[in-house]
Coordinates of C-alpha atoms in Angstrom, one line a residue:
M30 CA 11.6 134.0 83.2
T31 CA 9.7 132.6 86.2
T32 CA 7.3 134.4 88.6
P33 CA 9.4 135.9 91.4
R34 CA 9.0 134.1 94.7
Y35 CA 9.3 135.6 98.2
P36 CA 12.5 134.6 99.9
P37 CA 12.5 133.5 103.6
K38 CA 12.4 136.4 106.1
P39 CA 14.9 137.1 108.8
S40 CA 13.9 137.0 112.5
P41 CA 15.2 139.3 115.3
G42 CA 18.7 138.1 116.3
D43 CA 19.6 137.1 112.8
R44 CA 22.7 138.3 110.9
V45 CA 22.1 140.6 107.9
A46 CA 24.7 141.6 105.3
V47 CA 25.2 145.3 104.8
L48 CA 26.7 145.9 101.4
S49 CA 27.7 148.9 99.1
P50 CA 27.0 147.5 95.7
S51 CA 27.1 151.0 94.2
A52 CA 29.2 153.5 96.2
G53 CA 31.1 153.0 99.4
L54 CA 29.9 156.2 100.9
P55 CA 30.1 154.9 104.5
E56 CA 33.9 155.7 104.2
L57 CA 33.2 159.3 103.5
F58 CA 30.1 159.8 105.8
P59 CA 30.5 157.5 108.8
R60 CA 28.0 159.3 111.0
P61 CA 24.7 158.4 109.2
Y62 CA 26.1 155.0 108.4
E63 CA 26.9 154.1 112.0
L64 CA 23.6 155.5 113.2
G65 CA 21.8 153.2 110.7
L66 CA 23.8 150.2 111.9
E67 CA 22.9 151.0 115.5
R68 CA 19.2 151.1 114.7
L69 CA 19.4 147.8 112.9
R70 CA 20.7 146.4 116.1
T71 CA 18.6 148.2 118.7
E72 CA 15.3 148.8 116.9
Y73 CA 15.2 145.7 114.7
G74 CA 17.2 143.3 116.7
L75 CA 19.4 142.3 113.7
E76 CA 23.2 141.9 113.6
P77 CA 24.7 143.7 110.7
V78 CA 27.7 142.0 109.0
E79 CA 30.1 144.2 106.9
Y80 CA 32.1 143.1 103.9
P81 CA 35.4 144.3 102.4
T82 CA 33.8 147.0 100.1
T83 CA 31.1 148.1 102.4
R84 CA 33.2 151.1 103.6
K85 CA 35.4 151.4 100.6
M86 CA 35.1 154.1 97.9
G87 CA 36.4 153.2 94.5
A88 CA 35.9 149.4 94.9
T89 CA 36.0 147.6 91.5
P90 CA 32.9 146.1 90.1
Q91 CA 34.5 142.6 90.6
Q92 CA 35.2 143.4 94.3
R93 CA 31.6 144.4 94.8
A94 CA 30.3 141.4 92.9
D95 CA 32.4 139.2 95.2
D96 CA 30.8 140.7 98.3
I97 CA 27.3 140.1 96.8
H98 CA 28.2 136.5 96.2
A99 CA 29.6 136.1 99.7
A100 CA 26.5 137.6 101.3
F101 CA 24.0 135.4 99.4
A102 CA 26.1 132.3 99.7
D103 CA 26.5 132.5 103.5
P104 CA 23.7 130.5 105.2
A105 CA 24.1 132.5 108.4
V106 CA 23.1 135.7 106.6
K107 CA 19.3 136.0 106.3
A108 CA 18.9 139.3 104.4
V109 CA 21.0 141.8 102.5
V110 CA 20.7 145.6 103.0
S111 CA 22.3 148.3 100.9
S112 CA 24.2 151.1 102.6
I113 CA 23.1 153.6 99.9
G114 CA 22.9 154.0 96.2
G115 CA 25.4 155.4 93.7
A116 CA 25.8 155.6 89.9
D117 CA 27.6 152.5 88.4
Q118 CA 26.0 149.4 89.7
I119 CA 25.1 148.5 86.1
T120 CA 28.8 147.5 85.7
V121 CA 28.5 144.9 88.5
L122 CA 25.6 143.0 86.9
P123 CA 27.6 141.1 84.2
L124 CA 29.9 139.8 86.9
L125 CA 27.1 138.2 89.0
D126 CA 26.5 134.5 89.2
R127 CA 22.7 134.2 88.7
E128 CA 22.6 130.5 89.6
L129 CA 24.4 131.1 92.9
I130 CA 22.0 133.9 93.8
R131 CA 19.0 131.9 92.6
A132 CA 20.0 128.9 94.8
N133 CA 20.4 131.2 97.9
P134 CA 17.3 133.5 97.8
K135 CA 17.3 136.3 100.4
P136 CA 15.5 139.5 100.9
F137 CA 17.5 142.4 99.4
F138 CA 16.7 146.0 100.4
G139 CA 17.7 149.0 98.4
Y140 CA 16.6 151.6 95.9
S141 CA 17.9 154.3 93.5
D142 CA 21.0 152.7 91.8
N143 CA 20.0 149.5 93.5
T144 CA 17.2 149.3 90.9
N145 CA 19.9 147.4 88.9
L146 CA 20.1 144.6 91.5
L147 CA 16.4 144.5 92.1
A148 CA 15.7 144.0 88.4
Y149 CA 18.4 141.3 88.3
L150 CA 16.8 139.5 91.3
W151 CA 13.4 139.8 89.5
N152 CA 14.8 138.0 86.6
A153 CA 16.3 135.4 88.9
G154 CA 12.9 134.7 90.3
I155 CA 13.4 136.4 93.6
V156 CA 11.2 139.2 95.1
G157 CA 13.3 142.1 96.3
Y158 CA 12.4 145.2 98.4
H159 CA 12.6 148.7 97.0
G160 CA 13.6 150.9 99.9
G161 CA 15.2 150.9 103.3
S162 CA 18.9 151.9 102.9
V163 CA 21.1 152.1 106.0
M164 CA 22.4 155.7 105.5
C165 CA 19.3 157.4 104.4
E166 CA 16.2 155.8 106.0
L167 CA 17.9 154.0 109.0
G168 CA 20.4 156.8 109.5
R169 CA 17.8 159.7 109.5
P170 CA 18.7 162.4 112.0
V171 CA 17.2 162.1 115.5
A172 CA 14.8 159.2 114.6
M173 CA 13.5 157.2 111.7
H174 CA 10.2 158.5 110.3
P175 CA 7.4 156.4 111.9
L176 CA 5.9 155.4 108.6
T177 CA 9.3 154.4 107.2
A178 CA 10.1 152.4 110.4
E179 CA 6.7 150.6 110.3
S180 CA 6.9 149.7 106.7
L181 CA 10.5 148.5 106.9
R182 CA 9.6 146.4 109.9
A183 CA 6.7 144.8 108.1
A184 CA 8.8 144.2 105.0
L185 CA 11.6 142.6 107.0
F186 CA 9.7 140.3 109.3
T187 CA 6.2 139.7 108.1
S188 CA 4.5 138.0 105.1
G189 CA 1.1 139.2 103.9
P190 CA -0.8 142.3 102.9
Y191 CA 0.2 145.7 104.1
E192 CA -1.9 148.8 103.3
V193 CA 0.1 151.8 102.1
R194 CA -0.9 155.1 103.7
S195 CA -0.4 158.6 102.5
T196 CA 1.4 161.0 104.8
D197 CA 0.2 164.3 106.1
R198 CA 3.7 165.8 105.9
F199 CA 6.8 164.9 103.8
G200 CA 10.3 166.2 103.4
D201 CA 12.8 166.4 100.6
V202 CA 15.4 168.8 102.0
N203 CA 18.5 167.3 103.5
G204 CA 21.2 168.6 105.8
P205 CA 24.9 168.0 104.9
W206 CA 26.1 164.8 106.4
E207 CA 29.6 166.3 107.1
D208 CA 28.0 168.8 109.5
P209 CA 27.3 167.4 113.0
A210 CA 24.5 170.0 113.4
T211 CA 22.5 168.0 110.8
F212 CA 22.0 165.2 113.3
E213 CA 20.7 167.5 116.1
S214 CA 17.2 168.0 114.6
E215 CA 14.8 166.1 112.5
P216 CA 14.6 167.0 108.8
A217 CA 12.2 169.8 107.8
S218 CA 8.8 168.8 106.5
E219 CA 5.9 170.4 104.6
P220 CA 2.2 169.5 104.0
G221 CA 1.9 166.3 102.0
G222 CA -1.4 166.8 100.2
G223 CA -2.2 163.1 99.8
W224 CA -2.3 161.1 96.5
T225 CA -3.6 162.3 93.2
W226 CA -5.5 159.6 91.1
H227 CA -5.8 159.5 87.3
R228 CA -8.5 157.1 85.9
P229 CA -9.4 155.5 89.3
D230 CA -12.2 153.5 87.8
R231 CA -10.9 149.9 88.4
I232 CA -9.1 147.5 90.6
V233 CA -5.7 146.3 89.4
E234 CA -3.7 143.5 91.1
G235 CA -0.5 142.2 89.8
R236 CA 3.2 141.8 90.4
S237 CA 5.3 144.9 90.7
W238 CA 8.2 146.1 88.5
G239 CA 10.0 149.3 88.0
G240 CA 12.1 151.4 90.3
N241 CA 14.2 154.5 89.7
I242 CA 13.4 155.8 86.2
E243 CA 16.9 157.1 85.5
I244 CA 18.4 153.6 86.2
L245 CA 15.7 152.0 84.1
S246 CA 16.8 154.2 81.2
W247 CA 20.4 153.0 81.5
L248 CA 19.3 149.4 81.6
L249 CA 17.3 150.0 78.5
M250 CA 20.3 151.6 76.7
A251 CA 22.6 148.8 77.8
D252 CA 20.0 146.1 77.0
R253 CA 20.3 144.5 80.4
E254 CA 17.7 143.0 82.8
I255 CA 14.7 144.3 80.9
A256 CA 12.9 141.7 78.8
R257 CA 12.9 142.2 75.1
D258 CA 9.4 140.8 74.9
P259 CA 7.2 143.4 76.6
A260 CA 4.5 140.7 77.1
V261 CA 6.5 139.5 80.1
Y262 CA 5.1 142.5 82.0
E263 CA 1.5 142.1 81.0
G264 CA -0.9 142.9 83.8
H265 CA 1.9 144.0 86.2
V266 CA 1.9 147.1 88.4
L267 CA 4.6 149.7 87.3
F268 CA 6.1 151.9 90.0
L269 CA 8.6 154.7 89.2
E270 CA 10.5 157.4 91.1
T271 CA 13.1 160.0 90.4
S272 CA 16.2 160.8 92.3
E273 CA 18.0 163.8 93.7
D274 CA 19.5 164.3 90.3
M275 CA 16.1 165.8 89.5
P276 CA 15.7 164.9 85.8
K277 CA 14.0 167.5 83.8
A278 CA 10.3 167.0 82.8
D279 CA 11.4 166.5 79.2
D280 CA 13.9 163.8 80.2
V281 CA 11.2 162.0 82.1
F282 CA 8.8 162.2 79.1
W283 CA 11.6 161.0 76.7
I284 CA 12.4 158.0 78.9
L285 CA 8.7 157.1 79.2
R286 CA 8.3 157.7 75.5
S287 CA 11.1 155.2 74.8
M288 CA 9.4 152.7 77.0
G289 CA 6.2 153.3 75.1
E290 CA 7.8 152.9 71.7
R291 CA 9.2 149.6 73.0
G292 CA 5.7 148.5 73.8
L293 CA 6.3 148.5 77.6
L294 CA 4.0 151.2 79.0
R295 CA 0.8 149.7 77.8
R296 CA 1.5 146.4 79.5
F297 CA 1.0 148.0 82.9
P298 CA -2.7 148.6 83.8
A299 CA -1.6 150.7 86.9
L300 CA 1.3 153.0 87.6
L301 CA 2.4 154.2 91.0
M302 CA 4.5 157.4 90.6
G303 CA 6.7 158.3 93.6
R304 CA 6.6 161.7 95.0
A305 CA 9.1 163.8 93.2
K306 CA 12.2 165.0 95.1
A307 CA 12.3 168.6 94.1
W308 CA 15.2 169.9 96.1
S309 CA 18.9 169.1 96.1
F310 CA 22.2 170.7 97.1
E311 CA 22.8 171.6 93.5
H312 CA 19.2 172.9 93.1
P313 CA 18.0 174.3 96.4
N314 CA 14.6 175.2 95.1
D315 CA 12.2 177.5 97.0
A316 CA 8.5 176.5 97.5
D317 CA 7.4 177.9 94.2
A318 CA 10.2 176.2 92.2
K319 CA 9.5 172.9 94.0
A320 CA 5.8 173.1 93.1
R321 CA 6.7 173.9 89.5
Y322 CA 9.1 171.0 89.2
T323 CA 6.6 168.6 90.6
R324 CA 3.8 169.9 88.4
E325 CA 5.9 169.7 85.2
Q326 CA 7.0 166.2 86.0
R327 CA 3.4 165.1 86.6
E328 CA 2.4 166.7 83.3
A329 CA 5.2 164.8 81.5
V330 CA 4.1 161.5 82.9
L331 CA 0.5 162.1 81.9
R332 CA 1.5 163.1 78.5
A333 CA 3.4 159.8 78.0
V334 CA 0.7 157.7 79.5
D335 CA -2.1 159.3 77.5
Q336 CA -0.1 158.7 74.3
Y337 CA 1.1 155.2 75.0
A338 CA -1.1 153.7 77.7
P339 CA -4.4 155.5 77.6
D340 CA -6.2 152.9 79.8
T341 CA -3.6 152.9 82.6
M342 CA -4.6 154.1 86.0
V343 CA -2.0 156.4 87.7
V344 CA -1.4 157.4 91.3
F345 CA 0.9 160.3 92.0
D346 CA 2.8 161.3 95.1
V347 CA 3.1 157.8 96.6
D348 CA 6.0 157.9 99.1
L349 CA 8.1 155.2 97.6
G350 CA 11.3 157.0 96.5
H351 CA 13.8 159.6 97.6
T352 CA 11.5 161.6 99.8
D353 CA 10.8 161.2 103.5
P354 CA 8.9 159.1 104.7
Q355 CA 9.5 156.1 102.5
I356 CA 7.3 153.1 102.0
V357 CA 9.1 149.9 101.0
I358 CA 7.6 148.4 97.9
P359 CA 8.1 144.6 97.2
Y360 CA 9.8 144.4 93.8
G361 CA 8.1 141.5 92.1
G362 CA 5.6 141.1 94.9
T363 CA 1.9 141.5 94.7
V364 CA 0.4 145.0 94.6
R365 CA -3.3 145.8 94.6
V366 CA -4.4 149.3 93.4
D367 CA -8.1 149.9 94.2
G368 CA -9.1 153.0 92.3
P369 CA -12.7 153.2 93.5
A370 CA -11.7 152.9 97.2
R371 CA -8.5 154.9 96.7
R372 CA -6.4 152.2 98.4
I373 CA -3.0 150.6 97.7
T374 CA -2.0 147.4 99.3
V375 CA 1.3 145.6 98.9
T376 CA 2.1 142.0 99.9
Y377 CA 5.4 141.6 101.9

């Protein structure tokens, strides 16, 4: 295990790979995907390059691994961006050539199921970027959210500190991608309420690690890409978020409890907890149900932290996950959490 290093950044005009390491959903929903590609070109000045499985549902793990290898090995490709997440990227990990990827470090952007690849890159000594998928963030109806667009631009092209800001309004309700009317208006939003701090009595600065909590639980069960020696994570900043699958509060607690029993939680002096996505097509919660879901998840996190990491500082409702806007978090990069000043700064 080596400290992750920042890979070289692309510049406007460069080619970037667009991959589907999880699900080839661009095949089923071309509208948000094409919109995201167009914004990569027009708003960021980058030239997206597609691969055989980018628009292919049902691609085998080996086919997806081959595309990852091709993208990292191509010297003309300067960054790799995921089209979207999925549910089985863990099956791709054993097929990857770590030495090939380590020898060709590039910024990788993705989240959700892409937590698998981000953790893999972390162990290969490469800083990744949690956030910024083509279909969701770049393909947002009407326009990208300004905070998302600003964060993604900074993460893509700049190196140095970037102060994370809370949002006045956020959204977690999505329109159906198969309906053209979805793309005629911006997504609905509601008051954001700012961050909530727990034990903000210190300043913590360290390398980041974490991602989607459901994916981390799978990695723990499969014994992949999470160090058996928890001391590896000593002094790091943990960041976590939950997906549109909306795990129950008890499930969140049980996952964190398992991390605690493994000796992981207490290694992190600070935890950034992403704003909970409290609505989905399967669970179209009203305002009261959304508030209850968010409250119960927060209580579950605090219960686990108080039991296993009683000195850890926690910041809730950071916009780093499945809600809108989304701030890109460097995975393995430096994060500074200033409790007394109520400030969060990442280094891109």
